[in-house]
PDB file of C-alpha atoms in Angstrom:
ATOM      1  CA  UNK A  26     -37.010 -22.325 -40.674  1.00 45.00           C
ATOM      2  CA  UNK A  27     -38.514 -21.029 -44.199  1.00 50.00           C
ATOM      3  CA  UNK A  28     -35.368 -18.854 -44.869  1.00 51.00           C
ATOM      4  CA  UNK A  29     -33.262 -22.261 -44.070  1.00 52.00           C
ATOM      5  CA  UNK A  30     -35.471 -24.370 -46.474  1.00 62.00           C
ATOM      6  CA  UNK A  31     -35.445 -21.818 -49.173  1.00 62.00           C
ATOM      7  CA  UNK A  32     -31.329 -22.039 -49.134  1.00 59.00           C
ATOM      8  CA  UNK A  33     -31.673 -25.575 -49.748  1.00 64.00           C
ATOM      9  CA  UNK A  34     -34.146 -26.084 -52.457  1.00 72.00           C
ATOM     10  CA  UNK A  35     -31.182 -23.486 -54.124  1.00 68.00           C
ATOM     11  CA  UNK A  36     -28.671 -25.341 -52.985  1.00 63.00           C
ATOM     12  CA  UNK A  37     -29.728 -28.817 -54.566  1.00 71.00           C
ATOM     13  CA  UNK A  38     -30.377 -26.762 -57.561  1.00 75.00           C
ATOM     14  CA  UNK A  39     -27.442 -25.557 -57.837  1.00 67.00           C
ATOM     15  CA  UNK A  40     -25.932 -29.178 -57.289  1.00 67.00           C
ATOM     16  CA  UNK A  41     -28.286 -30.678 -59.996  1.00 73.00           C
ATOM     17  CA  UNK A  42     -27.044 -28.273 -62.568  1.00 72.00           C
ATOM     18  CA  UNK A  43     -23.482 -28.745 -61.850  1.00 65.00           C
ATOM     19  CA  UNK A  44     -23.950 -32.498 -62.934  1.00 66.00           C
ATOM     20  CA  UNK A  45     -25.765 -31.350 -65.939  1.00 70.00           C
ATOM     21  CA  UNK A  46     -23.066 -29.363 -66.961  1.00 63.00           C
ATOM     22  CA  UNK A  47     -20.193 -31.912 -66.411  1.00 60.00           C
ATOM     23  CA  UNK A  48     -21.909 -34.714 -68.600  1.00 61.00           C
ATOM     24  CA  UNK A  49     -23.153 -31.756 -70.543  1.00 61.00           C
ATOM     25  CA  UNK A  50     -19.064 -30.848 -71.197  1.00 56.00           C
ATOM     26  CA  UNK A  51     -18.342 -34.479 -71.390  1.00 52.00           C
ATOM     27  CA  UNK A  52     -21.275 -35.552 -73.603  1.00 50.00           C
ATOM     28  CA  UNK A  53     -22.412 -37.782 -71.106  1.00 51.00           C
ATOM     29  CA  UNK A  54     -19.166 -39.678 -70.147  1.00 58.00           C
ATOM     30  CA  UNK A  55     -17.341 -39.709 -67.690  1.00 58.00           C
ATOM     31  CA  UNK A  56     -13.602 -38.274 -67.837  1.00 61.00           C
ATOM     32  CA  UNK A  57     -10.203 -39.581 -67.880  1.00 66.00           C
ATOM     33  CA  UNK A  58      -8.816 -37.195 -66.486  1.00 66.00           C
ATOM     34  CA  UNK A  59      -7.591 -36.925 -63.365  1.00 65.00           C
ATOM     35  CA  UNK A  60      -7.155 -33.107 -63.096  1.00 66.00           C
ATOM     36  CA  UNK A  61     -10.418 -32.472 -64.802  1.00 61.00           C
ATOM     37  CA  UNK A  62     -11.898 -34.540 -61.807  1.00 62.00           C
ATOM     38  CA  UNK A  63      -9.972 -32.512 -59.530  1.00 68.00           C
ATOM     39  CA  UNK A  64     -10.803 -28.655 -61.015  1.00 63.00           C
ATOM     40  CA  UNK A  65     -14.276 -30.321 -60.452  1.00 63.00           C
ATOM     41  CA  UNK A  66     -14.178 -31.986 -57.164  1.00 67.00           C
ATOM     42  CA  UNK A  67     -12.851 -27.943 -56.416  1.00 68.00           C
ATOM     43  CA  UNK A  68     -15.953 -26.367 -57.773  1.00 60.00           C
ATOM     44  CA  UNK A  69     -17.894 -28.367 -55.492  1.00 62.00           C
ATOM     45  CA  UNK A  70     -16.311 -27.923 -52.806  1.00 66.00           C
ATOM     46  CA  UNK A  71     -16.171 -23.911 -52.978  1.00 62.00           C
ATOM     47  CA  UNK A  72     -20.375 -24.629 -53.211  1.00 60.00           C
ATOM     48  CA  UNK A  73     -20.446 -26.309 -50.318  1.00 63.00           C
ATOM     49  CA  UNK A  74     -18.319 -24.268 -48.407  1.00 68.00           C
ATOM     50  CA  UNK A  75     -20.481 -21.160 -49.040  1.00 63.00           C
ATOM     51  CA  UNK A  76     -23.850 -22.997 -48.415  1.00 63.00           C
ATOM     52  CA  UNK A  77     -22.619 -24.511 -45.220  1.00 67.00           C
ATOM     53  CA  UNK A  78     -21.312 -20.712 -44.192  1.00 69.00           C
ATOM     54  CA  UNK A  79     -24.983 -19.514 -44.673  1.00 66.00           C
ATOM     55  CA  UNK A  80     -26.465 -22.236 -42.700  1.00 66.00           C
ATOM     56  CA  UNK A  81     -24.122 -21.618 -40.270  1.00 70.00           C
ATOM     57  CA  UNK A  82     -25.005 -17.680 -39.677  1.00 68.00           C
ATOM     58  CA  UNK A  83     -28.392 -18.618 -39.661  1.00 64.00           C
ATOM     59  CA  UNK A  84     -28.315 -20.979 -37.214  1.00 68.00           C
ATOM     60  CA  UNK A  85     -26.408 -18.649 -35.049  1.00 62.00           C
ATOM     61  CA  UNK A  86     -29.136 -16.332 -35.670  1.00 64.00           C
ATOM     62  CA  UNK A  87     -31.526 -18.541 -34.503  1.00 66.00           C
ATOM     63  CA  UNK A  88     -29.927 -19.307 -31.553  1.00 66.00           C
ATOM     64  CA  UNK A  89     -29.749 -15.719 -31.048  1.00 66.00           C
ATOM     65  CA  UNK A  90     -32.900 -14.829 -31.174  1.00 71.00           C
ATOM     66  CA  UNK A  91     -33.922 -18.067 -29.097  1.00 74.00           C
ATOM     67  CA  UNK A  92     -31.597 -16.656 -26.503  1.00 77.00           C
ATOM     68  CA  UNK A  93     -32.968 -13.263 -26.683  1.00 78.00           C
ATOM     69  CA  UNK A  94     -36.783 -14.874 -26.167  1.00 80.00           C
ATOM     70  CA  UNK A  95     -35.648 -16.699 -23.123  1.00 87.00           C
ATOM     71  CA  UNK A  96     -34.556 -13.455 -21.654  1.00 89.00           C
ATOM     72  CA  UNK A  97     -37.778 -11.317 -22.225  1.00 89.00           C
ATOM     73  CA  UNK A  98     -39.580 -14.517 -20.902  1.00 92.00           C
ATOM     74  CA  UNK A  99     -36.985 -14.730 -17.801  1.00 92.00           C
ATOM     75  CA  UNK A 100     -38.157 -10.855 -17.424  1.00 93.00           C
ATOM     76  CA  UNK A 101     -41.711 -11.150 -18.403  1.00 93.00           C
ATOM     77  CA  UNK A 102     -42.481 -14.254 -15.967  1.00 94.00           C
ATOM     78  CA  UNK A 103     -40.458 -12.030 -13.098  1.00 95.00           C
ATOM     79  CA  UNK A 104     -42.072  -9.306 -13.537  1.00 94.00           C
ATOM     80  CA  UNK A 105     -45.908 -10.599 -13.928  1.00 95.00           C
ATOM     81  CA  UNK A 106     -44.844 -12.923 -10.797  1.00 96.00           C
ATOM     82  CA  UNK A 107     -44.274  -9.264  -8.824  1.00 96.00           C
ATOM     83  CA  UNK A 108     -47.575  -8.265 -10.595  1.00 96.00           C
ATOM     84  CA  UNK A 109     -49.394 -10.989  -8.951  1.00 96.00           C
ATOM     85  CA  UNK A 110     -47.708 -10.381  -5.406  1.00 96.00           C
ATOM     86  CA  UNK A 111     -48.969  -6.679  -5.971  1.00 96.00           C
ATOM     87  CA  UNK A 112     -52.045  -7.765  -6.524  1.00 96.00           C
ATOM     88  CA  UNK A 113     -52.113 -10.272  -3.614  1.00 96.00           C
ATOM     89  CA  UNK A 114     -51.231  -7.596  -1.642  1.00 95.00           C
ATOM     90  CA  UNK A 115     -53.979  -4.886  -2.614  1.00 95.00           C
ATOM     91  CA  UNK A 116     -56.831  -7.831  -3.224  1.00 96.00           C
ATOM     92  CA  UNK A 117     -58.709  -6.130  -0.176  1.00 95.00           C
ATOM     93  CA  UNK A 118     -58.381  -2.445  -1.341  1.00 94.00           C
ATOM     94  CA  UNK A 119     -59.321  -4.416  -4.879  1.00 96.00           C
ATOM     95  CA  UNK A 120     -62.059  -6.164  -3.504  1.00 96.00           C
ATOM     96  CA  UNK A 121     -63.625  -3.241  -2.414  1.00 95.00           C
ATOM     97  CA  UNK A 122     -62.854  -0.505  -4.867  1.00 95.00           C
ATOM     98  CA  UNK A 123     -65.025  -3.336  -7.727  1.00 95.00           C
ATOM     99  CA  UNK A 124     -67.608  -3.449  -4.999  1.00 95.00           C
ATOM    100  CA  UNK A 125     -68.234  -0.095  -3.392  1.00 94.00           C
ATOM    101  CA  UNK A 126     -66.751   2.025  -6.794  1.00 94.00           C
ATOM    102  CA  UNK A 127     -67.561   0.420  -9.648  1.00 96.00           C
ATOM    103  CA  UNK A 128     -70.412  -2.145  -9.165  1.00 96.00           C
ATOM    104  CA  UNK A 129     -72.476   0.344  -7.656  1.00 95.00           C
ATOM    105  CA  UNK A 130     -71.750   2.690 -10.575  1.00 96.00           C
ATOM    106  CA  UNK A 131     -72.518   0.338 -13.223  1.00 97.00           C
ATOM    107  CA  UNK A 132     -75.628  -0.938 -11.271  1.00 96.00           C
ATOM    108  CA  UNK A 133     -76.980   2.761 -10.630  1.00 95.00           C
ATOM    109  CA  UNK A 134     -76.569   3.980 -13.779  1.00 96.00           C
ATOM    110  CA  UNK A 135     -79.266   4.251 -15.798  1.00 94.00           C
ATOM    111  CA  UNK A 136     -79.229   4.963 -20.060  1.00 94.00           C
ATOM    112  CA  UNK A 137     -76.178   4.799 -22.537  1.00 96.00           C
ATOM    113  CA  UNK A 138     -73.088   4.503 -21.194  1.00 96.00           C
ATOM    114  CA  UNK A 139     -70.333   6.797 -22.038  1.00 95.00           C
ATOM    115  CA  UNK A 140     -66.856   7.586 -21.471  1.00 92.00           C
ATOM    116  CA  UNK A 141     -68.028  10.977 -19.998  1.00 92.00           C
ATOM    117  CA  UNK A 142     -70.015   8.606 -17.019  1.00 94.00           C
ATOM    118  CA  UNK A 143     -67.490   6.561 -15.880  1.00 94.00           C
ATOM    119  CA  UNK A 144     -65.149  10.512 -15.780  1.00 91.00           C
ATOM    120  CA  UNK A 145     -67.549  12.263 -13.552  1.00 91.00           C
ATOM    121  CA  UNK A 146     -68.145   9.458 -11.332  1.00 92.00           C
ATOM    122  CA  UNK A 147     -64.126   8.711 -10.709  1.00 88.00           C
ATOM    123  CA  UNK A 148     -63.652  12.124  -9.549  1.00 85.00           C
ATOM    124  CA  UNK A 149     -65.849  11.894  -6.221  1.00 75.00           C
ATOM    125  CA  UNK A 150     -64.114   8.362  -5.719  1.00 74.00           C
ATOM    126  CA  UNK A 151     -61.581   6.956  -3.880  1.00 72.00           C
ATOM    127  CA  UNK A 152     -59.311   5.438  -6.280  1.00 79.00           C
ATOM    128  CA  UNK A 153     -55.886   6.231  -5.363  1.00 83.00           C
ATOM    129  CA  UNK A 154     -55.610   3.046  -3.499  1.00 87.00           C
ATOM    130  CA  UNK A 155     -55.869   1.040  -6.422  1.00 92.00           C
ATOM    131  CA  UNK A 156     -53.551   2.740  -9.156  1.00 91.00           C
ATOM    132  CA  UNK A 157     -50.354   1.096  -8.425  1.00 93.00           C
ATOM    133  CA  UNK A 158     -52.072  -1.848  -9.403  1.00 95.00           C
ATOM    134  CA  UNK A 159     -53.180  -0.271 -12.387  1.00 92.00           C
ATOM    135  CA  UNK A 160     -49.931   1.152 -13.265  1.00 91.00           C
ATOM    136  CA  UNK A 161     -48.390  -1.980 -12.397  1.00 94.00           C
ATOM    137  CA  UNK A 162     -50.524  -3.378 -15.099  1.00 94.00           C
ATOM    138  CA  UNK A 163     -49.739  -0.684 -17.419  1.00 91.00           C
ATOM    139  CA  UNK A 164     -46.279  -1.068 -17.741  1.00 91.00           C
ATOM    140  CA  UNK A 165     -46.268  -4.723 -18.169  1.00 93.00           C
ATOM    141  CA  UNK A 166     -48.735  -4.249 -20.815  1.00 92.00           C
ATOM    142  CA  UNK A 167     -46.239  -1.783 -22.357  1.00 89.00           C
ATOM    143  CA  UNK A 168     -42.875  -3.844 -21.992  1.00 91.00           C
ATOM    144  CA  UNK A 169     -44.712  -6.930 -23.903  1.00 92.00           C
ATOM    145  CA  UNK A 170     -46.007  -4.101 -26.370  1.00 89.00           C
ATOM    146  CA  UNK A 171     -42.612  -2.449 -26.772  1.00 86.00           C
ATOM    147  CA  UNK A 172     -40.509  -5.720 -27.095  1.00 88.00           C
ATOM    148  CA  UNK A 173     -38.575  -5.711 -30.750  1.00 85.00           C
ATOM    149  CA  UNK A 174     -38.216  -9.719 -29.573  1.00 86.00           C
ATOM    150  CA  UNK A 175     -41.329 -10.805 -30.396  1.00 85.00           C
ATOM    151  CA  UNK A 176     -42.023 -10.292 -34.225  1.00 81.00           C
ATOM    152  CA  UNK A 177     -45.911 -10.201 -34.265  1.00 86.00           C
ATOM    153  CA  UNK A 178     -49.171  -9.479 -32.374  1.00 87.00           C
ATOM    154  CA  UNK A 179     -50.139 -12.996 -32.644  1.00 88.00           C
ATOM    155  CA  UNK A 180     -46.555 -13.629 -30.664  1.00 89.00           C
ATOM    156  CA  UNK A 181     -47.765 -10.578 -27.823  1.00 91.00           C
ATOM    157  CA  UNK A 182     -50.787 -11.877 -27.423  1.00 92.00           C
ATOM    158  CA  UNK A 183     -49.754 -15.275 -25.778  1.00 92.00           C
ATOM    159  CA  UNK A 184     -48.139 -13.026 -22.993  1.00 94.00           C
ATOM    160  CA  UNK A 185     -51.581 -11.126 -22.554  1.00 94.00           C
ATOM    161  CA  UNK A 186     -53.499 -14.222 -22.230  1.00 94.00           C
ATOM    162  CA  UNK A 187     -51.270 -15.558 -19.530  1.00 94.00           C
ATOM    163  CA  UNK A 188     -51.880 -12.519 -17.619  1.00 94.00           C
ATOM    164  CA  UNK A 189     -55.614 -11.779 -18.090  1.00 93.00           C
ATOM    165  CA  UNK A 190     -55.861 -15.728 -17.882  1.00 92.00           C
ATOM    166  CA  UNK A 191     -55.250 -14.764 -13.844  1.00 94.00           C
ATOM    167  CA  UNK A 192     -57.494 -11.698 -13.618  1.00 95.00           C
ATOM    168  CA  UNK A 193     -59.920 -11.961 -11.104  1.00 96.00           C
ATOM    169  CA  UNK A 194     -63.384 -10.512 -11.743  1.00 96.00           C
ATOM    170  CA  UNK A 195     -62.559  -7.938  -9.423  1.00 96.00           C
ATOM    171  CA  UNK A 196     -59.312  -7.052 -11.058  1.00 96.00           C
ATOM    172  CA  UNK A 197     -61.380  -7.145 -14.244  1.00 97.00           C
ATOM    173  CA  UNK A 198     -63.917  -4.822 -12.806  1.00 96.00           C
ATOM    174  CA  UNK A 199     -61.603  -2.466 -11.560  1.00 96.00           C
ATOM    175  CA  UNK A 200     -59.133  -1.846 -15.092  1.00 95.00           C
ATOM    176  CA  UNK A 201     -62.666  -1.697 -16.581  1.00 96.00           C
ATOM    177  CA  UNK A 202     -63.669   1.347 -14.383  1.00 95.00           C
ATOM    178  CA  UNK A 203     -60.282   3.202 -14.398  1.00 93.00           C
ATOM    179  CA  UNK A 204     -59.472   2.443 -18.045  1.00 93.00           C
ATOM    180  CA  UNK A 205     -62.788   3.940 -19.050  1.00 93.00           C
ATOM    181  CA  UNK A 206     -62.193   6.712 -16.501  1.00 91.00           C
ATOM    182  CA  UNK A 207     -58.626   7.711 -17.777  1.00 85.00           C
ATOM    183  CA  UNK A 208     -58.769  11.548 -18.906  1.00 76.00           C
ATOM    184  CA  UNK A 209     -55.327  10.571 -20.614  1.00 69.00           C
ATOM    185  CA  UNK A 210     -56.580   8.141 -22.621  1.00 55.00           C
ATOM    186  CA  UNK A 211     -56.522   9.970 -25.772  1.00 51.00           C
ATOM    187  CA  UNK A 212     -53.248  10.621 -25.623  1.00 52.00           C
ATOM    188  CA  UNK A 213     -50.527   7.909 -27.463  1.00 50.00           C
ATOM    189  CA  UNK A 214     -49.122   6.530 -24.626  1.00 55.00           C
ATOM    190  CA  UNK A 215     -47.356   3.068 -25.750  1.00 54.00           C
ATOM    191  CA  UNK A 216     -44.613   3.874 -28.378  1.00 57.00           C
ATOM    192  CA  UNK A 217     -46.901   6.247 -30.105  1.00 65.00           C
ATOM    193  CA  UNK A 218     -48.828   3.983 -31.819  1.00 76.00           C
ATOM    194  CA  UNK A 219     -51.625   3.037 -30.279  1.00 81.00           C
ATOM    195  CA  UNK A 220     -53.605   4.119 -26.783  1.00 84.00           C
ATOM    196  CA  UNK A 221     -53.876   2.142 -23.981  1.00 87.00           C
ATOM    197  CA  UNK A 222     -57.449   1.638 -25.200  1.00 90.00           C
ATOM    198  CA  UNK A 223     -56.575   0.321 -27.972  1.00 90.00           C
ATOM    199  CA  UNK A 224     -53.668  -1.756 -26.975  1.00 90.00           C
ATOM    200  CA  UNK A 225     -56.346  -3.318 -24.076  1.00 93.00           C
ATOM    201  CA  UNK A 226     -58.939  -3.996 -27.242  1.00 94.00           C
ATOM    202  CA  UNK A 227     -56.133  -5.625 -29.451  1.00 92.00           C
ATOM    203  CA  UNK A 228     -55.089  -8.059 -27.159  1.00 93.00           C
ATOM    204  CA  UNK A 229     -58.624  -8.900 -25.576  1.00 94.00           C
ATOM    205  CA  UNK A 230     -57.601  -8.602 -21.883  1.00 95.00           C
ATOM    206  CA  UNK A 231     -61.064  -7.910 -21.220  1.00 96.00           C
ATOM    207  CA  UNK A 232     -62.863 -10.469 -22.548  1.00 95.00           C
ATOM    208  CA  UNK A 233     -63.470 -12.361 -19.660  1.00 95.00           C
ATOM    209  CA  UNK A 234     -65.705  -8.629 -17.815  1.00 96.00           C
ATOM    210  CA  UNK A 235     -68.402 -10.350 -16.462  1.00 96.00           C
ATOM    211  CA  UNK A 236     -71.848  -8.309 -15.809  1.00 96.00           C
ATOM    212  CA  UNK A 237     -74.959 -10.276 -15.101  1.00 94.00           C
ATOM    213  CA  UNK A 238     -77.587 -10.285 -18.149  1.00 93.00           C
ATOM    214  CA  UNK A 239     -80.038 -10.173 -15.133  1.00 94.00           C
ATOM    215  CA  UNK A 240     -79.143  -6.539 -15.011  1.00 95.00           C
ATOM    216  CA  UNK A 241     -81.550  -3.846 -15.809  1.00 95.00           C
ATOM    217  CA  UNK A 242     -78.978  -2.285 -17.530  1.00 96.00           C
ATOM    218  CA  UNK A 243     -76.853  -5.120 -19.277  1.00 96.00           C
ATOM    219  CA  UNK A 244     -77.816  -4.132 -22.761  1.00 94.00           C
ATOM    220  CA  UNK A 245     -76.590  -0.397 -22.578  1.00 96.00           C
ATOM    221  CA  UNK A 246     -73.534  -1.835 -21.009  1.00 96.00           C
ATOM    222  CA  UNK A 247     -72.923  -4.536 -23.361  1.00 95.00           C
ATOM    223  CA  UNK A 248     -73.113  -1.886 -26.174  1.00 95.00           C
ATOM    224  CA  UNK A 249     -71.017   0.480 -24.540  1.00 96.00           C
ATOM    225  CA  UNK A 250     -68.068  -2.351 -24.110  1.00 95.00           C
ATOM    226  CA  UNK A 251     -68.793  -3.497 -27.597  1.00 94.00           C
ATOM    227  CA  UNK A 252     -68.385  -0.305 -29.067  1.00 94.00           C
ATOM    228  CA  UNK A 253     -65.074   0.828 -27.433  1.00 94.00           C
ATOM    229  CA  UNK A 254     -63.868  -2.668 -28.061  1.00 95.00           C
ATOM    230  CA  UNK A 255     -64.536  -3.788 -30.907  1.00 95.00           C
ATOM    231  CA  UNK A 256     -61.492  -6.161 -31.606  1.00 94.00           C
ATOM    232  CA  UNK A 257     -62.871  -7.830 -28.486  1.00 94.00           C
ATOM    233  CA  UNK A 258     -66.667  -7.623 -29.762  1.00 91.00           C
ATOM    234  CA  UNK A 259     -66.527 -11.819 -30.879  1.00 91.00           C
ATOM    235  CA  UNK A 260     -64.198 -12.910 -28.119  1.00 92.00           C
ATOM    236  CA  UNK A 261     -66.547 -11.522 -25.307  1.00 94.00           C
ATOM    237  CA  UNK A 262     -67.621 -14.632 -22.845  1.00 91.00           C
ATOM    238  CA  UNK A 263     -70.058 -12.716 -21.060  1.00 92.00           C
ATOM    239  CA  UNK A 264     -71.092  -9.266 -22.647  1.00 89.00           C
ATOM    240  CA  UNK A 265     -73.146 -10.557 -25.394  1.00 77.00           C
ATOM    241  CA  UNK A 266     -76.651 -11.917 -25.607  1.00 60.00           C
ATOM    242  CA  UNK A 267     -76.098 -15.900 -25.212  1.00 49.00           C
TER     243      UNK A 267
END
């Protein structure tokens, strides 16, 4: 614990220069006196006794914040468990919607890609059956995002990995498709401070989209996804010319 360390680099400090100042006062022996020894022995101990009061809060706090970690893990690992039962449940409607929905879009298309493409073509499909997996997905994205618990992105990102660690292509394929397809994407949806574009790119939790390079089309999709990604651009497995 730096803060921890810190207090006791100033702490042994402090304890060096109170023996520098009694053979300092004593010009370098050692006194006689009994009560001088005890007004001294009394210093010291009101030193130690408000160091061992700050390592005490801060080890509280650490427990604390230990405890409070458990807890959004005890939540997190709950939660993404019902995520996975969701999607254990849907994997057919899944399996197809990647299939029938968006494979065949991103195989028919033909030039750039753009946000405007993958739009048009969700509004003549059928992909109601597949956004409470998406939403699912959303708001788990958004309680890892929102959590004052975890102090950094490098902290968030562990929980993202664990989840798109389990993503199935065609799970993969299909937050692909609707993410690119979302009309509300501009908006700030996640605590105002990002979009769920954005929050996607930051943690990578597409950078295992698989498209074949055999494609006719890989390279105007691989440019697409690197473009609107571009925080994923070097941690793509797939969508980048081996």
């Amino acid at each position: 614990m730096k803060n921890g360390n810190g207090l006791l680099l100033i702490w042994l400090i402090l304890l060096l220069t109170q023996v520098l100042l009694y053979f300092a006062t004593f010009s370098g022996h050692l006194s006689p006196n009994s009560q001088v020894w005890a007004d001294f022995a009394t210093f010291f101990g009101l030193s130690f006794s408000f160091i061992s009061a700050i390592f005490i809060f801060l080890t509280y706090r650490s427990q604390t914040n230990m405890s409070a970690v458990l807890q959004f893990e005890s939540i997190f690992f709950q939660w993404h468990q019902q995520h996975r039962e969701l999607y254990k449940t849907m994997q057919p409607q899944i399996a197809q919607f990647s299939e029938n929905v968006v494979m065949r879009f991103l195989r028919g298309h033909a030039g750039p890609f753009t946000m405007d493409n993958f739009r048009n073509d969700a509004e003549g499909s059928l992909n109601r059956e597949v956004i409470p997996y998406y939403r699912s997905l959303y708001q788990l994205m958004k309680y890892i995002h929102q959590s004052t618990i975890l102090h950094d992105d490098a902290q968030r990102k562990k929980y993202f990995d664990i989840m798109q660690a389990l993503m199935s292509d065609e799970e993969l394929n299909t937050v692909m498709y609707l993410l690119f397809a979302d009309k509300s994407l501009n908006n700030q949806r996640v605590l105002k401070t990002c979009t769920l574009l954005e929050l996607v790119d930051k943690y990578h939790l597409l950078k295992n989209f698989y498209y074949a390079q055999t494609e006719p089309n890989f390279d105007e999709l691989s440019a697409f996804m690197n473009e609107k990604l571009p925080q994923t651009r070097n941690s793509f497995h797939f969508m980048k010319k081996a």
